[in-house]
mmCIF file of C-alpha atoms in Angstrom:
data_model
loop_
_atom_site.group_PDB
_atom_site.id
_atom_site.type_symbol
_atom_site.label_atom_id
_atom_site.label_comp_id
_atom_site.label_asym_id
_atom_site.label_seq_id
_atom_site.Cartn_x
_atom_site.Cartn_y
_atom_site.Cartn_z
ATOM 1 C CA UNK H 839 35.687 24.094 -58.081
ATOM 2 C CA UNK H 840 33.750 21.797 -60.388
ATOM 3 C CA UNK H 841 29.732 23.245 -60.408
ATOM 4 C CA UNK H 842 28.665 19.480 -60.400
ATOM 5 C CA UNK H 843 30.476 16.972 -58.405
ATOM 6 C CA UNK H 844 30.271 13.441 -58.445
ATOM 7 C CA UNK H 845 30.964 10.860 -55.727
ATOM 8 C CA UNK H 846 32.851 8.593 -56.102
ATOM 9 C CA UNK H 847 34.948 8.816 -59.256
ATOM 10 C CA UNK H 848 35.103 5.298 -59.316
ATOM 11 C CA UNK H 849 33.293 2.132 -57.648
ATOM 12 C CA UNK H 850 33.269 -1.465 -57.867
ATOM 13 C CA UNK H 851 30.833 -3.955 -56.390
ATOM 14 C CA UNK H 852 29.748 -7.586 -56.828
ATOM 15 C CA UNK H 853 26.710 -8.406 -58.579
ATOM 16 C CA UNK H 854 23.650 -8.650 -56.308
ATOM 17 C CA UNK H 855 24.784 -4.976 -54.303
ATOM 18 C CA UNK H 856 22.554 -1.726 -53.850
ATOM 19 C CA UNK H 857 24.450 1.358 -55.157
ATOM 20 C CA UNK H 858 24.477 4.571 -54.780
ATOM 21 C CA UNK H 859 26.179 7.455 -56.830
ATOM 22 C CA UNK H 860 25.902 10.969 -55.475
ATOM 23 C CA UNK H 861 26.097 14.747 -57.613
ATOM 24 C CA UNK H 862 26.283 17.896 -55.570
ATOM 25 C CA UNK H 863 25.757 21.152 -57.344
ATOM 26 C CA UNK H 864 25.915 24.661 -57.031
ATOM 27 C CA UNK H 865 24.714 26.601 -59.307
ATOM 28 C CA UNK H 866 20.583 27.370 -59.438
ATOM 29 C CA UNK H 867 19.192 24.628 -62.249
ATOM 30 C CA UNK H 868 15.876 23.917 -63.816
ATOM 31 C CA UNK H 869 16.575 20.207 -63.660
ATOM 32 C CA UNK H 870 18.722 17.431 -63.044
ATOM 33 C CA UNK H 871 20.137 14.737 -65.136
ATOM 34 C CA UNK H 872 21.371 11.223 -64.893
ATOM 35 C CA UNK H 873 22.969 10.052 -67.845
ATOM 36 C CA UNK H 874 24.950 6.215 -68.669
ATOM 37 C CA UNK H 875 27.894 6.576 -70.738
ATOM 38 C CA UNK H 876 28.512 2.825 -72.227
ATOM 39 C CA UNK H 877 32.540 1.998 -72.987
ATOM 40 C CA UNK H 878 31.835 2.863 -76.867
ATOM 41 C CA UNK H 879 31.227 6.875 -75.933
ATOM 42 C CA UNK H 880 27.522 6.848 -76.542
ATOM 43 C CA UNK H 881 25.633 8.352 -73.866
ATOM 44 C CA UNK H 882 21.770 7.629 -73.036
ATOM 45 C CA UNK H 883 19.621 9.800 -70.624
ATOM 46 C CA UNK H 884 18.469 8.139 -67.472
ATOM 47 C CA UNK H 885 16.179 10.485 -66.066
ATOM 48 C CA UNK H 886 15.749 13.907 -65.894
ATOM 49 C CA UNK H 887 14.513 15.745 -62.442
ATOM 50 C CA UNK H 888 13.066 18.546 -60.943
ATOM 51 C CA UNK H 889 12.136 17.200 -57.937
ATOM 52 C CA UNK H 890 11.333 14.621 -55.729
ATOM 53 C CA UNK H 891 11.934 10.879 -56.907
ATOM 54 C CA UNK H 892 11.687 9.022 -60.055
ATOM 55 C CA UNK H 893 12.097 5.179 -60.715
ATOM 56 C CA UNK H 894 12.770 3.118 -63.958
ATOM 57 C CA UNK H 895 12.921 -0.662 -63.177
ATOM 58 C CA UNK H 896 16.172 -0.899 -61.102
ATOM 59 C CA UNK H 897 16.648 2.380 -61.505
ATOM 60 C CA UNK H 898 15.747 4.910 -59.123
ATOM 61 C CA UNK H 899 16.898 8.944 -58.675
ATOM 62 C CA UNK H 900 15.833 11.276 -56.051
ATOM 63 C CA UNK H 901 16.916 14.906 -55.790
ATOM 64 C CA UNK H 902 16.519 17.341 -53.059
ATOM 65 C CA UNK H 903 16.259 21.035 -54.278
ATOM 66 C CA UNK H 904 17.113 22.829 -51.319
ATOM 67 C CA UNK H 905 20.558 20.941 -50.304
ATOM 68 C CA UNK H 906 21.136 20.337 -54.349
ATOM 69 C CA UNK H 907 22.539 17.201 -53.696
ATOM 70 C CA UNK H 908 20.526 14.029 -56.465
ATOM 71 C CA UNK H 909 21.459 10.221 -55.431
ATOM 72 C CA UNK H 910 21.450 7.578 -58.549
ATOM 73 C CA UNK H 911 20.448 4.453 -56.462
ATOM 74 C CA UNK H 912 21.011 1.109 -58.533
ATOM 75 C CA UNK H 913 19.041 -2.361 -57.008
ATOM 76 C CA UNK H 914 20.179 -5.774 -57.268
ATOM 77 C CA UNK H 915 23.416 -4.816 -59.949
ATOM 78 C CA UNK H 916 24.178 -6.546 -62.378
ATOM 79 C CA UNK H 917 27.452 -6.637 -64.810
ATOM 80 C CA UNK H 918 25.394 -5.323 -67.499
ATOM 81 C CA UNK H 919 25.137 -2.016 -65.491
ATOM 82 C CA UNK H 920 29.148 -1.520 -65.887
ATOM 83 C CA UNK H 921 29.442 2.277 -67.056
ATOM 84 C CA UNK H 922 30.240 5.805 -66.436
ATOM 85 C CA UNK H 923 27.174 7.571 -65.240
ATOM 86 C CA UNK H 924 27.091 11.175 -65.630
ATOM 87 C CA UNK H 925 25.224 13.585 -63.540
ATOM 88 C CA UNK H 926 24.598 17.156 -65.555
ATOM 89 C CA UNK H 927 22.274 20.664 -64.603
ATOM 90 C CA UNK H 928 20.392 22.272 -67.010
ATOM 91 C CA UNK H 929 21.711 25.853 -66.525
ATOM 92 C CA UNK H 930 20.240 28.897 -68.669
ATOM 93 C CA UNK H 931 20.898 27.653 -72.286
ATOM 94 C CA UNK H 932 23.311 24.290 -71.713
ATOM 95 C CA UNK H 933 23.920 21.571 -69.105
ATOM 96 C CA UNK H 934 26.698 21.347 -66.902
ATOM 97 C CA UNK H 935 28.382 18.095 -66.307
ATOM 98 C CA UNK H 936 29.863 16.121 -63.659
ATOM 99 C CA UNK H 937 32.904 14.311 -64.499
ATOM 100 C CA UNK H 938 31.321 11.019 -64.463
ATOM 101 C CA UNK H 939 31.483 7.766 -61.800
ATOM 102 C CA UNK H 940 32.966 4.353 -63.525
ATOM 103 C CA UNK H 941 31.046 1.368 -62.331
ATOM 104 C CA UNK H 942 31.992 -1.794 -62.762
ATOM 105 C CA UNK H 943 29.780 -4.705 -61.055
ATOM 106 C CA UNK H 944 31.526 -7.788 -61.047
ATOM 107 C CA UNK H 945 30.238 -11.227 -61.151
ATOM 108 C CA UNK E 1314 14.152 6.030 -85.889
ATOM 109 C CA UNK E 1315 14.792 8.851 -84.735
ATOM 110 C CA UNK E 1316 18.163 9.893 -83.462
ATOM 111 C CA UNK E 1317 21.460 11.738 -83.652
ATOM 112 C CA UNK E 1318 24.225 10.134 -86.135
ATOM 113 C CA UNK E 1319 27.803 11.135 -85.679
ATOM 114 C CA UNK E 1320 30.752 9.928 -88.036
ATOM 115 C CA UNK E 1321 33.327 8.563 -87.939
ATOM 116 C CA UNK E 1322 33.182 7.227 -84.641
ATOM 117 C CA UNK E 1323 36.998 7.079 -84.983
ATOM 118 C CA UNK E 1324 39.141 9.202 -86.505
ATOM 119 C CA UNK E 1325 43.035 9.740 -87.348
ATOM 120 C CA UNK E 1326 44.590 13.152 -88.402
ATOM 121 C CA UNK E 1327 48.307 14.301 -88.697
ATOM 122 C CA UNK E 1328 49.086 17.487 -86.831
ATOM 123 C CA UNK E 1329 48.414 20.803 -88.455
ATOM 124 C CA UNK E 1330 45.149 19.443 -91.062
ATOM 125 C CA UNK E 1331 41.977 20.902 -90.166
ATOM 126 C CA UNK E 1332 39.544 17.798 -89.620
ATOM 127 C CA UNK E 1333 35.322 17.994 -89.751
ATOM 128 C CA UNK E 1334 32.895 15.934 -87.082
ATOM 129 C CA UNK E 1335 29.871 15.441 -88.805
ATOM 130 C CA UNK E 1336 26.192 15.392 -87.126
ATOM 131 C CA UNK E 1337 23.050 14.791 -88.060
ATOM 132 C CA UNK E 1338 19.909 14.317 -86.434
ATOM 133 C CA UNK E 1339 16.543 13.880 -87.515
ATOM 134 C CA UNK E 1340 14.567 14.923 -84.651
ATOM 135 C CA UNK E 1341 13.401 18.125 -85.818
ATOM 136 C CA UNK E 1342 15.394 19.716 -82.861
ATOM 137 C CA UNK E 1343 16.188 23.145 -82.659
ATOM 138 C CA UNK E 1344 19.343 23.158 -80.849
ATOM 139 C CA UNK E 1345 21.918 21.457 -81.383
ATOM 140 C CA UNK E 1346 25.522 21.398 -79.353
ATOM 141 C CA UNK E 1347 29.099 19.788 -79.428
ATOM 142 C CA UNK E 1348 31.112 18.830 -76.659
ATOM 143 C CA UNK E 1349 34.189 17.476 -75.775
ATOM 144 C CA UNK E 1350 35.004 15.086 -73.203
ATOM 145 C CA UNK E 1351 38.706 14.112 -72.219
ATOM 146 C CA UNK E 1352 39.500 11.456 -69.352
ATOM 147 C CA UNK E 1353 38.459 12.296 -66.143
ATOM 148 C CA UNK E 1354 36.691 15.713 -66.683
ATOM 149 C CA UNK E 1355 32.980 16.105 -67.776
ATOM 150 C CA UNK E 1356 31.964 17.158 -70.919
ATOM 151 C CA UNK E 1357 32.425 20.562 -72.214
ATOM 152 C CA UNK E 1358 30.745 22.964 -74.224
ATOM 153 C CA UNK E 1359 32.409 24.012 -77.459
ATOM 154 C CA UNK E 1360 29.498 25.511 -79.828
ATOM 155 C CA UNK E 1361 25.869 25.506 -79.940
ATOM 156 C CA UNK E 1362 22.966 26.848 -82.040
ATOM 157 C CA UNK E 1363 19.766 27.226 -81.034
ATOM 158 C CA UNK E 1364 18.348 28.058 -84.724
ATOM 159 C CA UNK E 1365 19.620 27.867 -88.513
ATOM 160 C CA UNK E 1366 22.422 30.240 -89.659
ATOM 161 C CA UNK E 1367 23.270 31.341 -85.942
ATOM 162 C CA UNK E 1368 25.507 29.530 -83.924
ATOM 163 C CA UNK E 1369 27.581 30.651 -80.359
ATOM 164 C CA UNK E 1370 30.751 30.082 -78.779
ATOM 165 C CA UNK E 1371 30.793 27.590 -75.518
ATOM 166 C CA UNK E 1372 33.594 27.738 -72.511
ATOM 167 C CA UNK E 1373 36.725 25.663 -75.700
ATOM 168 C CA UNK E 1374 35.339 27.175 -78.780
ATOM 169 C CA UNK E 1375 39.235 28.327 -79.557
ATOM 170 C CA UNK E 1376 40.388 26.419 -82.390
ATOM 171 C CA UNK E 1377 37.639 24.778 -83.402
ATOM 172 C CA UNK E 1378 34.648 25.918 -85.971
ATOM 173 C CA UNK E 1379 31.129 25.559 -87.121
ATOM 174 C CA UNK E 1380 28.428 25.711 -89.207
ATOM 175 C CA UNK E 1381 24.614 25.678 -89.038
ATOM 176 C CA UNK E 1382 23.114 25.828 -92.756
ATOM 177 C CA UNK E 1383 20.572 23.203 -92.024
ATOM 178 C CA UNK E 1384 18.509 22.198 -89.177
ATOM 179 C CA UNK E 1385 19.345 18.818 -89.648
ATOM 180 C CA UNK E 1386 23.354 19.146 -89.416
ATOM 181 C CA UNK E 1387 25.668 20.493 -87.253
ATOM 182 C CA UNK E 1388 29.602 19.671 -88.497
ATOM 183 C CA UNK E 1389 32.253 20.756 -86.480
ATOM 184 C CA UNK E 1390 35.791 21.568 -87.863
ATOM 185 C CA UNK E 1391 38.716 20.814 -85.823
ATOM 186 C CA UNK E 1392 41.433 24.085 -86.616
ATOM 187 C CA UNK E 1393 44.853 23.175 -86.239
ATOM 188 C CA UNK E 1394 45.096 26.708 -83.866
ATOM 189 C CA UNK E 1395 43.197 23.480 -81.262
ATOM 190 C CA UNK E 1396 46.531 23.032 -79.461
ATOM 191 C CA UNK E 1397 45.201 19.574 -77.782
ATOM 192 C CA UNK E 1398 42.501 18.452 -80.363
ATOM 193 C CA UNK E 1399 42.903 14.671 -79.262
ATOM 194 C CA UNK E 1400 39.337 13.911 -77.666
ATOM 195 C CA UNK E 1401 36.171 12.456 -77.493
ATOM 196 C CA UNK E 1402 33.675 14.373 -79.081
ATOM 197 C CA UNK E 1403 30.330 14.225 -78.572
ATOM 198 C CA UNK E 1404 27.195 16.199 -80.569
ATOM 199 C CA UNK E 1405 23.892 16.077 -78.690
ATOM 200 C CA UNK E 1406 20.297 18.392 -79.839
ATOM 201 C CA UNK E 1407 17.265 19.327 -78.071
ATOM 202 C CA UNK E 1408 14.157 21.538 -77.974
ATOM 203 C CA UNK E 1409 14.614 24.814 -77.155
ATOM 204 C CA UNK E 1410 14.663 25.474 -73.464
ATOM 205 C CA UNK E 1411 17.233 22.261 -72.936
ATOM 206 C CA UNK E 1412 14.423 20.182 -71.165
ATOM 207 C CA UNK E 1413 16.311 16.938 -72.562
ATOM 208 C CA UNK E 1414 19.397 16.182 -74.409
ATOM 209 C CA UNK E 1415 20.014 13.349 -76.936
ATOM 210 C CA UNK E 1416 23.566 12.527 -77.425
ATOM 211 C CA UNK E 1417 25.146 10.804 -80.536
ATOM 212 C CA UNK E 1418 27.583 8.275 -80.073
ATOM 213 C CA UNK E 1419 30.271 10.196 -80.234
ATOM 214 C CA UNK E 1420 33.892 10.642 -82.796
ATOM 215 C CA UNK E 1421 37.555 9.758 -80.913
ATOM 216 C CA UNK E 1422 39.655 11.865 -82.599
ATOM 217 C CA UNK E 1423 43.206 11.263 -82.370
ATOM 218 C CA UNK E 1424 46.078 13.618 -83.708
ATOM 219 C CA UNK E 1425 49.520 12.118 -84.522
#
């Protein structure tokens, strides 16, 4: 079993819709990121957590410690946001990734 | 700007040549790591090095090699002991501690 798992593996919606992407974990972390993986390979970090909530224009990622479950919530999609997005743990000396969710909001 | 630069971003090898992934980054990071991600698994840890001259092995470092003479640069040699070495590979640094990753943009490799 993966230590970070993402759900789902893959979603489409039409532009306008409020998504969410999940990451379970189970190993004990120091923090929590969300990262966007574009379809060139270059990755860009979203946030990084350690608790509670954080928001970033549409953007907004909450993680609860104690049932180590984060949520990526995504407002008012747009095609632009079409991409992978990654959750990953810090863990002792290197993150730990999830195998990614492909989004693709459609017009 | 600051950043990570990895080249090529695409790459073509015949089977049994040893092939080097350059990165550089001008952060003034510490660490620095390589990963490799193939479809439908999350990235994995093949090397890092938390300080010049001393680098150690992540969960794939069979087959593959590095080197750490500069801060700066981190190349990574692709062995051809890597039985699968057809990936995407992706160099990212940080401060020590791993607080927050950059990521390059990452080399497809591809072995014919």
């Amino acid at each position: 079993k993966n230590e970070v798992e993402q759900s789902p593996q893959n979603l489409t919606a039409q532009e306008g819709e409020f998504i969410t992407i999940n990451c379970s974990y189970s190993v004990g972390i120091s923090a929590l990121h969300w990262l966007q993986q574009h379809p060139g390979g270059g990755i860009v970090s979203l946030f990084m957590l350690s608790s509670g909530k954080k928001k970033h224009g549409r953007l907004i990622a909450t993680i609860n410690i104690q049932e180590k479950h984060s949520s990526l919530h995504i407002t008012a999609s747009h095609p632009r946001d079409s991409a992978v997005y990654i959750c990953a743990v810090n863990r002792n000396n290197d993150m730990r990734f999830g195998a990614g969710t492909r989004l693709t909001v459609k017009p | 700007d600051g950043g990570i630069t990895q080249s090529p971003k695409y790459l073509f090898r015949k089977e049994g040549q040893n092939v080097t992934l350059s990165c550089e980054q001008n952060l003034n990071h510490d660490a620095m790591y390589w990963y490799r991600q193939d479809p439908g698994q999350g990235l994995r840890l093949i090397y890092y090095s938390q300080i010049v001259n001393d680098f150690q092995k992540g969960d794939i470092a069979e087959g593959y090699s590095v080197s750490r003479e500069k801060k700066e640069s981190f190349p990574l040699t692709v062995t051809s002991a890597q039985k699968n070495p057809t990936a995407f590979y992706l160099c990212a640094s940080s401060i020590l501690g791993y607080t927050e990753a950059f990521f390059g943009q990452g080399t497809r490799l591809t072995v014919v």
